[in-house]
PDB file with SEQRES, HELIX, SHEET and CRYST1 records, atoms N, CA, C and O in Angstrom:
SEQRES   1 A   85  UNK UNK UNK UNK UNK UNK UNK UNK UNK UNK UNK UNK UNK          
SEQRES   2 A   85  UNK UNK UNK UNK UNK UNK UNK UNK UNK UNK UNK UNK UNK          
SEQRES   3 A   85  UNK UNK UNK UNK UNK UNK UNK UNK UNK UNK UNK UNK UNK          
SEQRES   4 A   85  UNK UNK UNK UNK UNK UNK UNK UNK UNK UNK UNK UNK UNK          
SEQRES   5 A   85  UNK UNK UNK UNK UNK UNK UNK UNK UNK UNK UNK UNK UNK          
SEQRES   6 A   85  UNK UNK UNK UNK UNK UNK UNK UNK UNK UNK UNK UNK UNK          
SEQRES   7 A   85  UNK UNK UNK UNK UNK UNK UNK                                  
HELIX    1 AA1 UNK A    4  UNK A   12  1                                   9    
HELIX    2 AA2 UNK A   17  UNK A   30  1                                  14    
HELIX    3 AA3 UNK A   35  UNK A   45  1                                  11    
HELIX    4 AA4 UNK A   53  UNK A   65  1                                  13    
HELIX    5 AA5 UNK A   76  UNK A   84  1                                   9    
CRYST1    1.000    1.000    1.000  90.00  90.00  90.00 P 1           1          
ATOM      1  N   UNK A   1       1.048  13.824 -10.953  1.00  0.00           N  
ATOM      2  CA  UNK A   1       1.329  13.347  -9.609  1.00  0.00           C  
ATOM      3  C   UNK A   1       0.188  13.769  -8.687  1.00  0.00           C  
ATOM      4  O   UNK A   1      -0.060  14.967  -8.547  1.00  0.00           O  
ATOM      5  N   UNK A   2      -0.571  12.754  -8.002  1.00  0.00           N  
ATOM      6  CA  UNK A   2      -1.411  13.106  -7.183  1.00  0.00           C  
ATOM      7  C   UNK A   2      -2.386  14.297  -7.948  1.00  0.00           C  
ATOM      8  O   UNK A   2      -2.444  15.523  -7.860  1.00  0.00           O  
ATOM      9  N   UNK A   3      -3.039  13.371  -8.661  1.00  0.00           N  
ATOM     10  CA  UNK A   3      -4.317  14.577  -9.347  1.00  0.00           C  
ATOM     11  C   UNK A   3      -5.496  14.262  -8.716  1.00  0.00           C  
ATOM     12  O   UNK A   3      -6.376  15.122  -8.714  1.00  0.00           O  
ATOM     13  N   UNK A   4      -5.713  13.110  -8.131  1.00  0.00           N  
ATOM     14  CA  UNK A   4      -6.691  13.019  -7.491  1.00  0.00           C  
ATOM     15  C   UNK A   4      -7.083  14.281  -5.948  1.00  0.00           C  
ATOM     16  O   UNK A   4      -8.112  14.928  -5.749  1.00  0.00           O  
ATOM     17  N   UNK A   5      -5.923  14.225  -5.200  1.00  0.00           N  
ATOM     18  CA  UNK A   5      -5.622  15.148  -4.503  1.00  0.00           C  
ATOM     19  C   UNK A   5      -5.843  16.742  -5.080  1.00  0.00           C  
ATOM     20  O   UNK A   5      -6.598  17.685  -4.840  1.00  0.00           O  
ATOM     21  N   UNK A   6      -4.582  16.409  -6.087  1.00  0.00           N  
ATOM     22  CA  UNK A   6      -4.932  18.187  -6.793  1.00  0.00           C  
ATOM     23  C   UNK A   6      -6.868  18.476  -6.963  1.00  0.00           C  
ATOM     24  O   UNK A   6      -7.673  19.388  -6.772  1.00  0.00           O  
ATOM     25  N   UNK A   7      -6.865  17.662  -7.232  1.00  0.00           N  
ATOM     26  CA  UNK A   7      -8.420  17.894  -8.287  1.00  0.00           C  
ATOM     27  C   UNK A   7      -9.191  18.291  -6.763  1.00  0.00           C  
ATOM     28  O   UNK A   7      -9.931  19.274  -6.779  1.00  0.00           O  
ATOM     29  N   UNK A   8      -9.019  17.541  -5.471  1.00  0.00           N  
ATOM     30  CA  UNK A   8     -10.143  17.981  -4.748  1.00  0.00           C  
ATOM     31  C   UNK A   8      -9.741  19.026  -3.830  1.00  0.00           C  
ATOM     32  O   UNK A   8     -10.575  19.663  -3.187  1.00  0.00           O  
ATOM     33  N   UNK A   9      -8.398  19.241  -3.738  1.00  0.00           N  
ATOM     34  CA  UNK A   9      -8.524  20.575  -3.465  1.00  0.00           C  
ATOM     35  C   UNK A   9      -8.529  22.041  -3.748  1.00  0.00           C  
ATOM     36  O   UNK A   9      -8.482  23.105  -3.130  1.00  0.00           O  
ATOM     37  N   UNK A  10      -8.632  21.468  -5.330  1.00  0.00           N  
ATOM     38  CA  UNK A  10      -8.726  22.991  -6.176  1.00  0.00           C  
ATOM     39  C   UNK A  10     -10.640  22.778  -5.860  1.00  0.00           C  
ATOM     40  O   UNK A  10     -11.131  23.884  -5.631  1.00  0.00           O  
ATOM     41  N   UNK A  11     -11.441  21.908  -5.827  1.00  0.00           N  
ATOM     42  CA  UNK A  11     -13.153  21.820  -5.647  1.00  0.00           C  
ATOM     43  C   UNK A  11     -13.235  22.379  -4.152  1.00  0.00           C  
ATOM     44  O   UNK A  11     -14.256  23.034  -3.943  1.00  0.00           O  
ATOM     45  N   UNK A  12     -12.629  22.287  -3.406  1.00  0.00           N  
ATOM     46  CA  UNK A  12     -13.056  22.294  -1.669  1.00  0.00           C  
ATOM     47  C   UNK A  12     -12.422  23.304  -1.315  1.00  0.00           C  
ATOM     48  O   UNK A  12     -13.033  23.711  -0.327  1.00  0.00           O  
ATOM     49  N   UNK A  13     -11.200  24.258  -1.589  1.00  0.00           N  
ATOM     50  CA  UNK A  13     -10.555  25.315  -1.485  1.00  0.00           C  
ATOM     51  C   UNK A  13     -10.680  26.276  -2.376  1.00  0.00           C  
ATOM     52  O   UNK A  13     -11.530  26.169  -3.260  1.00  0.00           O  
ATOM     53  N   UNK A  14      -9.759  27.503  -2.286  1.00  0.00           N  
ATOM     54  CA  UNK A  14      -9.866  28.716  -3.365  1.00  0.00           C  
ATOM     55  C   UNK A  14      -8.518  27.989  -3.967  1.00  0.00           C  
ATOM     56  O   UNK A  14      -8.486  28.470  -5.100  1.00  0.00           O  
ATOM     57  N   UNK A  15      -7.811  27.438  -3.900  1.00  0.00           N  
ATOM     58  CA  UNK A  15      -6.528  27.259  -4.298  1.00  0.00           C  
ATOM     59  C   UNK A  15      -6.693  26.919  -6.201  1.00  0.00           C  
ATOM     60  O   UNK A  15      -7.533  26.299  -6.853  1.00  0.00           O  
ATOM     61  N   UNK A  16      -5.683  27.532  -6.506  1.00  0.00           N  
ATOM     62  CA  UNK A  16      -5.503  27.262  -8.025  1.00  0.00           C  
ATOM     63  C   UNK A  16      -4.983  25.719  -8.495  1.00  0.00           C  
ATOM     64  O   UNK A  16      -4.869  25.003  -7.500  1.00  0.00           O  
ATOM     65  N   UNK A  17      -4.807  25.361  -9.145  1.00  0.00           N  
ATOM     66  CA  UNK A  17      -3.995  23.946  -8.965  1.00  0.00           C  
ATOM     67  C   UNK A  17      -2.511  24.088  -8.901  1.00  0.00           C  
ATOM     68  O   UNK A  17      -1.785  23.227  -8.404  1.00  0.00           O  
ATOM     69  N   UNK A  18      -2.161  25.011  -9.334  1.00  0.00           N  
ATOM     70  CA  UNK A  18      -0.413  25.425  -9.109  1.00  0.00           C  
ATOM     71  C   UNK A  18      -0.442  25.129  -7.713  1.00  0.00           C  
ATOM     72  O   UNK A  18       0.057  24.077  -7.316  1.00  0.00           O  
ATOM     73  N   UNK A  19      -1.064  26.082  -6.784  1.00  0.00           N  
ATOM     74  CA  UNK A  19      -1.053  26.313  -5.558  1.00  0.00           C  
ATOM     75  C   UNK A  19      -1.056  25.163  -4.837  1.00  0.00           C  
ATOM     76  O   UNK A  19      -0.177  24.916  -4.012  1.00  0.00           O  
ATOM     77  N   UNK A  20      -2.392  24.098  -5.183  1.00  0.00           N  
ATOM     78  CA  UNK A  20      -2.334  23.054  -5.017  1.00  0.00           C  
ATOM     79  C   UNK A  20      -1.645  22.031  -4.541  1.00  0.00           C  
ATOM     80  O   UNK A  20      -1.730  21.272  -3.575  1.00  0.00           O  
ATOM     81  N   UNK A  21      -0.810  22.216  -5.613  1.00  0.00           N  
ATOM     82  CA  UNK A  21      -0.138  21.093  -6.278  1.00  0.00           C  
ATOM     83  C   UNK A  21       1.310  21.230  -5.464  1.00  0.00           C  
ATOM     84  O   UNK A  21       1.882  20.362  -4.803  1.00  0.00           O  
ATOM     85  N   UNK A  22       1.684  22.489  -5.706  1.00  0.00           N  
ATOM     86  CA  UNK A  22       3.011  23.333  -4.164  1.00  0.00           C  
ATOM     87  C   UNK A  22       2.718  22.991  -2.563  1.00  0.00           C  
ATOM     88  O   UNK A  22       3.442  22.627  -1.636  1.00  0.00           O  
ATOM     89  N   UNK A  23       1.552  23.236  -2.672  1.00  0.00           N  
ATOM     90  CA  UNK A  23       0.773  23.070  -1.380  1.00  0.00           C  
ATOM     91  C   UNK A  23       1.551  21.413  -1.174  1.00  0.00           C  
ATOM     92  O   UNK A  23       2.588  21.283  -0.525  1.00  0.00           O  
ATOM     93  N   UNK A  24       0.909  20.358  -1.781  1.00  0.00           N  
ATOM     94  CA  UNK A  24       1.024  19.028  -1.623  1.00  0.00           C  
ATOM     95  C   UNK A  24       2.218  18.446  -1.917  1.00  0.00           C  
ATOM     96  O   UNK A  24       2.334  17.259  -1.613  1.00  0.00           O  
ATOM     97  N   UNK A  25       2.950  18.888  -2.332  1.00  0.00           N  
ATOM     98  CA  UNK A  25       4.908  18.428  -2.545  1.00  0.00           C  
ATOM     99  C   UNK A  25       5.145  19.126  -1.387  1.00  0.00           C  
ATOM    100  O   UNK A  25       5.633  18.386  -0.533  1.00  0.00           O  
ATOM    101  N   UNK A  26       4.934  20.685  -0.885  1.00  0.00           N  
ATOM    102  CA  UNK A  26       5.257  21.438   0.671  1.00  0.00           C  
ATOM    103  C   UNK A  26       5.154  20.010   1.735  1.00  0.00           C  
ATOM    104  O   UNK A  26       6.131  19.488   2.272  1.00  0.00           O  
ATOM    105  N   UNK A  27       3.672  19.536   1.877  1.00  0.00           N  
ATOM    106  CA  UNK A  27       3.691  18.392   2.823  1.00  0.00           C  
ATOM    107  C   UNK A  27       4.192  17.204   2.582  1.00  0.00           C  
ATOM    108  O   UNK A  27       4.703  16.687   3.575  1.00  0.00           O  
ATOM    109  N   UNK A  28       4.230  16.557   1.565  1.00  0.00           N  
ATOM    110  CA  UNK A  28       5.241  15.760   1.160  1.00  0.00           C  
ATOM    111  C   UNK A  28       6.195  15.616   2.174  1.00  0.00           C  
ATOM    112  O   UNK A  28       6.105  14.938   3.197  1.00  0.00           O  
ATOM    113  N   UNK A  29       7.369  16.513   1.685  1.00  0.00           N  
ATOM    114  CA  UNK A  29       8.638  17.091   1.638  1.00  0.00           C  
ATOM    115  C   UNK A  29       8.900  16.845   3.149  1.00  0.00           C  
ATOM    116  O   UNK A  29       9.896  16.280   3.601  1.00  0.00           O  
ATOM    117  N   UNK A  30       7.680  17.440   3.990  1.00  0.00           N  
ATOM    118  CA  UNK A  30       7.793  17.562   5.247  1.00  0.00           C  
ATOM    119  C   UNK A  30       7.932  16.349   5.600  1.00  0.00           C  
ATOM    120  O   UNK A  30       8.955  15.939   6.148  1.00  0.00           O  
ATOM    121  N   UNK A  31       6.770  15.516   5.290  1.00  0.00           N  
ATOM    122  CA  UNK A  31       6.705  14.043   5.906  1.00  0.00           C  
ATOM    123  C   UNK A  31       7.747  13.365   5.448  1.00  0.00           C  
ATOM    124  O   UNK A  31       7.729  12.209   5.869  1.00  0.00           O  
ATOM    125  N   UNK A  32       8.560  13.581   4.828  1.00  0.00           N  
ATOM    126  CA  UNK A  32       9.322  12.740   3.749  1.00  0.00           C  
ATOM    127  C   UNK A  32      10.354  12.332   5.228  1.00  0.00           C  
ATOM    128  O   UNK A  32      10.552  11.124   5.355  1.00  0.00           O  
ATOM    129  N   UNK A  33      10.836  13.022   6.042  1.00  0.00           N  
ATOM    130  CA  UNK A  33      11.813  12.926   6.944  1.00  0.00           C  
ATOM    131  C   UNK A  33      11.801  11.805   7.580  1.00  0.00           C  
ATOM    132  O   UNK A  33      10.816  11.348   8.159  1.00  0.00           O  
ATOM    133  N   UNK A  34      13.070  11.209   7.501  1.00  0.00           N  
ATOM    134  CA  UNK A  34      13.038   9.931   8.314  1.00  0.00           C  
ATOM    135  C   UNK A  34      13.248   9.902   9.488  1.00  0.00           C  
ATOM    136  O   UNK A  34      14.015  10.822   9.768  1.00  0.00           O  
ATOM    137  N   UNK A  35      12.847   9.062  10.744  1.00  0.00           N  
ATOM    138  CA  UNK A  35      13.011   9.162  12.161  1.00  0.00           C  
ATOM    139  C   UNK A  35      13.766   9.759  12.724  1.00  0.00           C  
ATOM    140  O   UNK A  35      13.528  10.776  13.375  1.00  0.00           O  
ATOM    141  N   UNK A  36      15.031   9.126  12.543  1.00  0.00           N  
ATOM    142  CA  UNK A  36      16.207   9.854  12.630  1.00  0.00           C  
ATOM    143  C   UNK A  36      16.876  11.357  12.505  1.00  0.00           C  
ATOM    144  O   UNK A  36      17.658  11.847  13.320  1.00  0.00           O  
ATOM    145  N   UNK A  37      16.264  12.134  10.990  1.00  0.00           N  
ATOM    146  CA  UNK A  37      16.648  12.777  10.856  1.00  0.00           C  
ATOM    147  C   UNK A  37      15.266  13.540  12.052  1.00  0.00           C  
ATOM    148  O   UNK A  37      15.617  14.311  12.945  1.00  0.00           O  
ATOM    149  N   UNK A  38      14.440  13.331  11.943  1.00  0.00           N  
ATOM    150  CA  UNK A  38      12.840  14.188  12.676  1.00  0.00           C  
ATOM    151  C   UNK A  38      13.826  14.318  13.967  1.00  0.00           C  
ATOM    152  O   UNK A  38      14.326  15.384  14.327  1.00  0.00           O  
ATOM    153  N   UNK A  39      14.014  13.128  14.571  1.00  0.00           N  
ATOM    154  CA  UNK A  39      14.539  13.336  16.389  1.00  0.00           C  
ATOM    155  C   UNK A  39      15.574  14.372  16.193  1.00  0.00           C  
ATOM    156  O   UNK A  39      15.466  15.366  16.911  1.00  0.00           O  
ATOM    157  N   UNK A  40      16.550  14.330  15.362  1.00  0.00           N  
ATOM    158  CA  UNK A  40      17.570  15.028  15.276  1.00  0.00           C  
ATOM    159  C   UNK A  40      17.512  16.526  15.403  1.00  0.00           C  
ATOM    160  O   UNK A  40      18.358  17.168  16.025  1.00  0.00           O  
ATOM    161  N   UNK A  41      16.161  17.216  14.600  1.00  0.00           N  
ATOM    162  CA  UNK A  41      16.035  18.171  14.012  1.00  0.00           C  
ATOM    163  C   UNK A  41      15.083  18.950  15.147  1.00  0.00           C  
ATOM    164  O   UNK A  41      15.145  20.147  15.428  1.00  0.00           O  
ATOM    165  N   UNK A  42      14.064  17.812  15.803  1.00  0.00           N  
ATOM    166  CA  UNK A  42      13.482  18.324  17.125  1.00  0.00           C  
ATOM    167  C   UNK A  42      14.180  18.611  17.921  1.00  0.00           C  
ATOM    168  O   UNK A  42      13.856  19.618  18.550  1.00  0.00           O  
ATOM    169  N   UNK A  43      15.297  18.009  18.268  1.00  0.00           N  
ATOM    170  CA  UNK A  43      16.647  17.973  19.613  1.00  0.00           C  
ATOM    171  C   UNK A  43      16.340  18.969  19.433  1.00  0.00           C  
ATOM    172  O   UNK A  43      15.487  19.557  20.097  1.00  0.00           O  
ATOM    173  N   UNK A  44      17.103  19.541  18.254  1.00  0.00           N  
ATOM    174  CA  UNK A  44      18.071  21.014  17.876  1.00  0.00           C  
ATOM    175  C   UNK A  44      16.785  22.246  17.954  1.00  0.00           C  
ATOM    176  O   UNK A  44      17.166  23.389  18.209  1.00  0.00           O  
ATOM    177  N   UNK A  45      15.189  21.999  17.723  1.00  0.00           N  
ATOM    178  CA  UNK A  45      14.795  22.579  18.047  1.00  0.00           C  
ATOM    179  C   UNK A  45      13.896  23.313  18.950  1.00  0.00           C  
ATOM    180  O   UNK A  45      13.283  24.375  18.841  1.00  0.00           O  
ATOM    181  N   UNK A  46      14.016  22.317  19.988  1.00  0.00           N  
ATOM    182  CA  UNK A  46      13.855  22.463  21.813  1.00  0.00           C  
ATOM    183  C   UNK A  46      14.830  22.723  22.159  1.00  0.00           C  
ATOM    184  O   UNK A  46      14.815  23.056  23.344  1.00  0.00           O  
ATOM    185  N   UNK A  47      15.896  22.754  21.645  1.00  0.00           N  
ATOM    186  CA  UNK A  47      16.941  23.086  22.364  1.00  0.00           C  
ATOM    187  C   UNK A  47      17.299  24.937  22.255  1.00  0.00           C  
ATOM    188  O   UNK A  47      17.950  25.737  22.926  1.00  0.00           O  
ATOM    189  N   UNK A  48      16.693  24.978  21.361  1.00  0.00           N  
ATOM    190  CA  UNK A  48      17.129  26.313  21.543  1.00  0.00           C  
ATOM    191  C   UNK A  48      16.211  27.221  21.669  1.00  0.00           C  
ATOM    192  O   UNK A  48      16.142  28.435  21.480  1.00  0.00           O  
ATOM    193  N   UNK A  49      15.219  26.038  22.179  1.00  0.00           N  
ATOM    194  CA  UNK A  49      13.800  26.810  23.220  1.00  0.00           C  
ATOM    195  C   UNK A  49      14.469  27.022  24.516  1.00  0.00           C  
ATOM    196  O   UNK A  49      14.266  28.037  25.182  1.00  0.00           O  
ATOM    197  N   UNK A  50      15.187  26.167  24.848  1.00  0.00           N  
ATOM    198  CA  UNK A  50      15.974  26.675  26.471  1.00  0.00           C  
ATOM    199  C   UNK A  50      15.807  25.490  27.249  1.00  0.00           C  
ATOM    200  O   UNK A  50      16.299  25.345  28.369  1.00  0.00           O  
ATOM    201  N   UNK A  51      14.794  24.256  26.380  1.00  0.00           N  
ATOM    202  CA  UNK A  51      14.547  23.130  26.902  1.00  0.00           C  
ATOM    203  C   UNK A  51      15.807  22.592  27.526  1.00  0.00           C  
ATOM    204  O   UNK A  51      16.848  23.124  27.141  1.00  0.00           O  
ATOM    205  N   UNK A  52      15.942  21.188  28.835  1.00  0.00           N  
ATOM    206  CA  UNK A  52      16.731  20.078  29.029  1.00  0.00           C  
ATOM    207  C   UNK A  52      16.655  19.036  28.219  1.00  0.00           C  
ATOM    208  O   UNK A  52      15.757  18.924  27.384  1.00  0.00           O  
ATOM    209  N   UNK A  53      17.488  18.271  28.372  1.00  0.00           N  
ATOM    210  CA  UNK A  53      17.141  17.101  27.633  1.00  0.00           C  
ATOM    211  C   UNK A  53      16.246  16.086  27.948  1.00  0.00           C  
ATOM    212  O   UNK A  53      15.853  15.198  27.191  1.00  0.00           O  
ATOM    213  N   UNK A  54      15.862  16.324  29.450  1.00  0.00           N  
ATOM    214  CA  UNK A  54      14.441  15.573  30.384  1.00  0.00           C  
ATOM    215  C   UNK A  54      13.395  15.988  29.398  1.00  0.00           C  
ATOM    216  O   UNK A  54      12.646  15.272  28.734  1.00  0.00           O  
ATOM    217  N   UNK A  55      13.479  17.072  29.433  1.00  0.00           N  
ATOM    218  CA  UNK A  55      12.204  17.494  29.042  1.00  0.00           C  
ATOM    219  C   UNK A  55      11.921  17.461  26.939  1.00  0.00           C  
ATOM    220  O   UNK A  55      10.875  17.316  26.307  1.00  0.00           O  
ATOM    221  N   UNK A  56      13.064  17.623  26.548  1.00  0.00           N  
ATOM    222  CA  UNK A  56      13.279  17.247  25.028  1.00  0.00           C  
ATOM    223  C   UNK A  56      12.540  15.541  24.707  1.00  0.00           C  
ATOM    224  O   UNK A  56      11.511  15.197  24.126  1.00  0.00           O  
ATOM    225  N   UNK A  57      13.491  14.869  25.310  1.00  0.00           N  
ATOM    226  CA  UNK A  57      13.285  13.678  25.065  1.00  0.00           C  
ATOM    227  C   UNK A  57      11.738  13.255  25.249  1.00  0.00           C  
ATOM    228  O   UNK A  57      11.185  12.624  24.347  1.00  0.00           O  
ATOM    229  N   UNK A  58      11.220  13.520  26.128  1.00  0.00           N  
ATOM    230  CA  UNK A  58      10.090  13.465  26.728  1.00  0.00           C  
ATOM    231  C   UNK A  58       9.042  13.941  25.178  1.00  0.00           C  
ATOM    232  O   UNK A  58       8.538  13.256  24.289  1.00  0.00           O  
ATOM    233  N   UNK A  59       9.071  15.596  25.483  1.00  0.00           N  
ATOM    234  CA  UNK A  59       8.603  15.962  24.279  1.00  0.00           C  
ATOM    235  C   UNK A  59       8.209  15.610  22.840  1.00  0.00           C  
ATOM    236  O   UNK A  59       7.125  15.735  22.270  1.00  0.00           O  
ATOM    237  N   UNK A  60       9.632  15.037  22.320  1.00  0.00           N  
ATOM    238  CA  UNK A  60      10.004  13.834  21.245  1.00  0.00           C  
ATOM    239  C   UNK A  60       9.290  12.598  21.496  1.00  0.00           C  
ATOM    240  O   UNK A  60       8.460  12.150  20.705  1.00  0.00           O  
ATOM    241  N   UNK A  61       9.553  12.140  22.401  1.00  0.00           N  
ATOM    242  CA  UNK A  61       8.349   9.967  22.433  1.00  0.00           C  
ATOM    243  C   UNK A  61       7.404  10.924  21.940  1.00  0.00           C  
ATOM    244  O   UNK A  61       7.222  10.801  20.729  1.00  0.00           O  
ATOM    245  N   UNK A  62       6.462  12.225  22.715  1.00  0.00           N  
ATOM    246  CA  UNK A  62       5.236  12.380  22.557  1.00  0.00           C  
ATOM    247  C   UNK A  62       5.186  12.368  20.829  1.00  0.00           C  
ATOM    248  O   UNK A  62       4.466  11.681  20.105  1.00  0.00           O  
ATOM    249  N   UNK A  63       6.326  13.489  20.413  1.00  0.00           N  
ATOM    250  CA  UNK A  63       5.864  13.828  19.268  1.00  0.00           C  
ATOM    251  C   UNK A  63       5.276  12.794  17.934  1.00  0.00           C  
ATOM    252  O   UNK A  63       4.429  13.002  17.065  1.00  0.00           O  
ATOM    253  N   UNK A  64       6.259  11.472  18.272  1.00  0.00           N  
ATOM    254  CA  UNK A  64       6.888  10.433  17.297  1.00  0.00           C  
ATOM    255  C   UNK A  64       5.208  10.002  17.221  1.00  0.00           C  
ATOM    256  O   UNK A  64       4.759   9.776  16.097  1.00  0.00           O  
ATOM    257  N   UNK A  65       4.329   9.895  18.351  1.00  0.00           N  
ATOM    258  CA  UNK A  65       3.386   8.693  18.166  1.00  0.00           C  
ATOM    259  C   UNK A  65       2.060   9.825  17.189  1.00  0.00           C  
ATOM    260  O   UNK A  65       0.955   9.580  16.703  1.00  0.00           O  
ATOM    261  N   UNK A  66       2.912  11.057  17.275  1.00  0.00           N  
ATOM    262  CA  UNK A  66       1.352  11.655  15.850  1.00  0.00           C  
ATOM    263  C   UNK A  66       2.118  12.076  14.568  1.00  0.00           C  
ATOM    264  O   UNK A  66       1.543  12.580  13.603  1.00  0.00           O  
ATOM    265  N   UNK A  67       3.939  11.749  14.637  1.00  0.00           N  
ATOM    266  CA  UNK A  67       4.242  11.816  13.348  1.00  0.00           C  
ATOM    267  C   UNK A  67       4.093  10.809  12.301  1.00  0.00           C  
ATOM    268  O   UNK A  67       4.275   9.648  12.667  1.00  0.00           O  
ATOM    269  N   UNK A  68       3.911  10.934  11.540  1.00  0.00           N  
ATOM    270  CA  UNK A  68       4.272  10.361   9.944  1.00  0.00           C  
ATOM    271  C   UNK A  68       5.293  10.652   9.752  1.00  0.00           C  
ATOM    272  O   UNK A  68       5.534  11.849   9.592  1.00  0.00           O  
ATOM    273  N   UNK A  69       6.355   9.669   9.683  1.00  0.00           N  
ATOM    274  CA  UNK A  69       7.596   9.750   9.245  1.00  0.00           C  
ATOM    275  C   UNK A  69       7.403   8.906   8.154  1.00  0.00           C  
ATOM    276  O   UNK A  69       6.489   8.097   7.990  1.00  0.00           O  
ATOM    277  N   UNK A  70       8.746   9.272   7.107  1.00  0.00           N  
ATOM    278  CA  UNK A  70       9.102   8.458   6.024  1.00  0.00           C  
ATOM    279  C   UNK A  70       9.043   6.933   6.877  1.00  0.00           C  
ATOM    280  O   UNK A  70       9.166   6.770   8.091  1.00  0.00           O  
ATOM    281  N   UNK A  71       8.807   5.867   5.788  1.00  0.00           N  
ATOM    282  CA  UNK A  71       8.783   4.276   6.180  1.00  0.00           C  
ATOM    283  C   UNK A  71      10.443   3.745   5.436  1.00  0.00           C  
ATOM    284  O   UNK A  71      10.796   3.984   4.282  1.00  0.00           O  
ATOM    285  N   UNK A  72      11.071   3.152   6.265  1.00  0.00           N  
ATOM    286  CA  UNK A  72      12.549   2.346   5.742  1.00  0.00           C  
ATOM    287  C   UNK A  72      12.191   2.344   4.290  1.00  0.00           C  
ATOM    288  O   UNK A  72      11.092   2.254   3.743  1.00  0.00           O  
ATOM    289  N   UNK A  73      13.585   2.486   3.731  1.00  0.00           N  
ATOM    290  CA  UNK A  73      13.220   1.901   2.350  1.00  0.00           C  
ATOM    291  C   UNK A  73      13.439   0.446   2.564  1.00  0.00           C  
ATOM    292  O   UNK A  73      13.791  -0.006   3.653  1.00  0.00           O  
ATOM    293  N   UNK A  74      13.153  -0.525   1.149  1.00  0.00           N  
ATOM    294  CA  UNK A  74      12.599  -1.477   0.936  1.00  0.00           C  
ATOM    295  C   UNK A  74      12.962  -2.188  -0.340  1.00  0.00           C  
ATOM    296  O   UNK A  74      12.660  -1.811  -1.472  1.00  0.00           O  
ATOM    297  N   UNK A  75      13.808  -3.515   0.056  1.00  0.00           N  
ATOM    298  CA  UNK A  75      14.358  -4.181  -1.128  1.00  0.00           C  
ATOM    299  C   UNK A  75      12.894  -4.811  -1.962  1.00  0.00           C  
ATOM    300  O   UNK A  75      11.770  -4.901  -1.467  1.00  0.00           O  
ATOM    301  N   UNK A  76      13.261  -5.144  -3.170  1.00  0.00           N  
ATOM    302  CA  UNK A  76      12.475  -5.548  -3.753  1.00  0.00           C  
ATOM    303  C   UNK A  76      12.064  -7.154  -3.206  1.00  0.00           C  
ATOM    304  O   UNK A  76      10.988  -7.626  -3.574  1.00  0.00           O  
ATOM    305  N   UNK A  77      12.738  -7.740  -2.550  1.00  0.00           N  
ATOM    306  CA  UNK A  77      12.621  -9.041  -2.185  1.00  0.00           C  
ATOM    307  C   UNK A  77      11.732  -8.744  -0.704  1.00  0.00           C  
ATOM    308  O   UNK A  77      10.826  -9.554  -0.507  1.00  0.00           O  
ATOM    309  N   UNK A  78      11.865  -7.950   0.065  1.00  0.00           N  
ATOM    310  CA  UNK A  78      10.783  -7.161   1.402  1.00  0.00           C  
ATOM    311  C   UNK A  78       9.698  -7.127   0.725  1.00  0.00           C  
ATOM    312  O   UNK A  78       8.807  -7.827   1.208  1.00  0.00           O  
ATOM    313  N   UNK A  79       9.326  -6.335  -0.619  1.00  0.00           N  
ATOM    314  CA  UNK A  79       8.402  -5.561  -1.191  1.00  0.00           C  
ATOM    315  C   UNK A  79       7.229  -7.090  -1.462  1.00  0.00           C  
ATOM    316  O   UNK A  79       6.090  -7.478  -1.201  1.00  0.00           O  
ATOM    317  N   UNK A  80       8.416  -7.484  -2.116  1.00  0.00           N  
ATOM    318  CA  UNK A  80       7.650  -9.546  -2.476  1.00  0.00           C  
ATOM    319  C   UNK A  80       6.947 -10.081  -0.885  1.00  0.00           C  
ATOM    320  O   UNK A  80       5.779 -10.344  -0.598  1.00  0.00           O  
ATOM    321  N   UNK A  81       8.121 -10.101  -0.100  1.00  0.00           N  
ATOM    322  CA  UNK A  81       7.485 -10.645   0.998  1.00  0.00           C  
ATOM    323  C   UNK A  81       6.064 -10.038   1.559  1.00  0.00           C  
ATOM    324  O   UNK A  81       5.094 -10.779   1.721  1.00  0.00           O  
ATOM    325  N   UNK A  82       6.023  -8.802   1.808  1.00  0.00           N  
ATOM    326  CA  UNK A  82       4.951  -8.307   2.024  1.00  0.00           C  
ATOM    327  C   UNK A  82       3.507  -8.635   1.323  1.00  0.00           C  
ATOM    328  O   UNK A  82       2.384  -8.781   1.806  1.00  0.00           O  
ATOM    329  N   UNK A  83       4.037  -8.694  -0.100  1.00  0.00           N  
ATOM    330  CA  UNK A  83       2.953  -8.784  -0.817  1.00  0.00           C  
ATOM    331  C   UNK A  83       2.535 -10.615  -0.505  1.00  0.00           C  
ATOM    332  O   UNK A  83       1.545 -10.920   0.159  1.00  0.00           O  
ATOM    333  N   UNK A  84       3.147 -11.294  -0.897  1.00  0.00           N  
ATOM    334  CA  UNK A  84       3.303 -13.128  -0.283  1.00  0.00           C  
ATOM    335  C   UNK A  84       3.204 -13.905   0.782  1.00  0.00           C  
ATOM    336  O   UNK A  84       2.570 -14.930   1.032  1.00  0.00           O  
ATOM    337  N   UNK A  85       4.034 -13.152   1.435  1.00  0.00           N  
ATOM    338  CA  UNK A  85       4.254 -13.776   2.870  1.00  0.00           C  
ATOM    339  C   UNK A  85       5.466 -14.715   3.167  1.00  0.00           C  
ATOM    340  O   UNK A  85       5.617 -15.191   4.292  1.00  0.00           O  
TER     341      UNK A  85                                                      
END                                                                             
């Protein structure tokens, strides 16, 4: 999985490829979150910065436009269209 990745950051880092390889499922994992669950999980954690919800919400638009969130999943007949038109 992702050896291309593994491979250049065991060349460009000290990292072992174990490390690597943990390293790159760690970010994965992260990005993996879908919109929904991301807004959800930000609420909850401005919120118990002491934030409002003025200022949460706010916070959140900003955050959304430099996240990578997971993309919808995708019927195989979407997957066609995309590829077709």
């Amino acid at each position: 999985m992702h050896d291309e990745l593994v491979d250049h950051l065991t060349r460009s880092t000290p990292l072992s490829r174990g490390e690597a390889l943990r390293v790159i499922q760690d970010v994965l994992a992260y990005f993996d979150e879908t919109t929904t669950e991301f807004v959800r999980r930000r609420h909850r954690e401005l919120q118990t910065q002491g934030l409002v919800n003025a200022e949460i919400f706010g916070q959140i638009e900003a955050d959304l436009t430099y996240r990578a969130v997971a993309p919808p999943e995708l019927t195989l007949r979407q997957l066609r269209r995309i590829v077709y038109g």
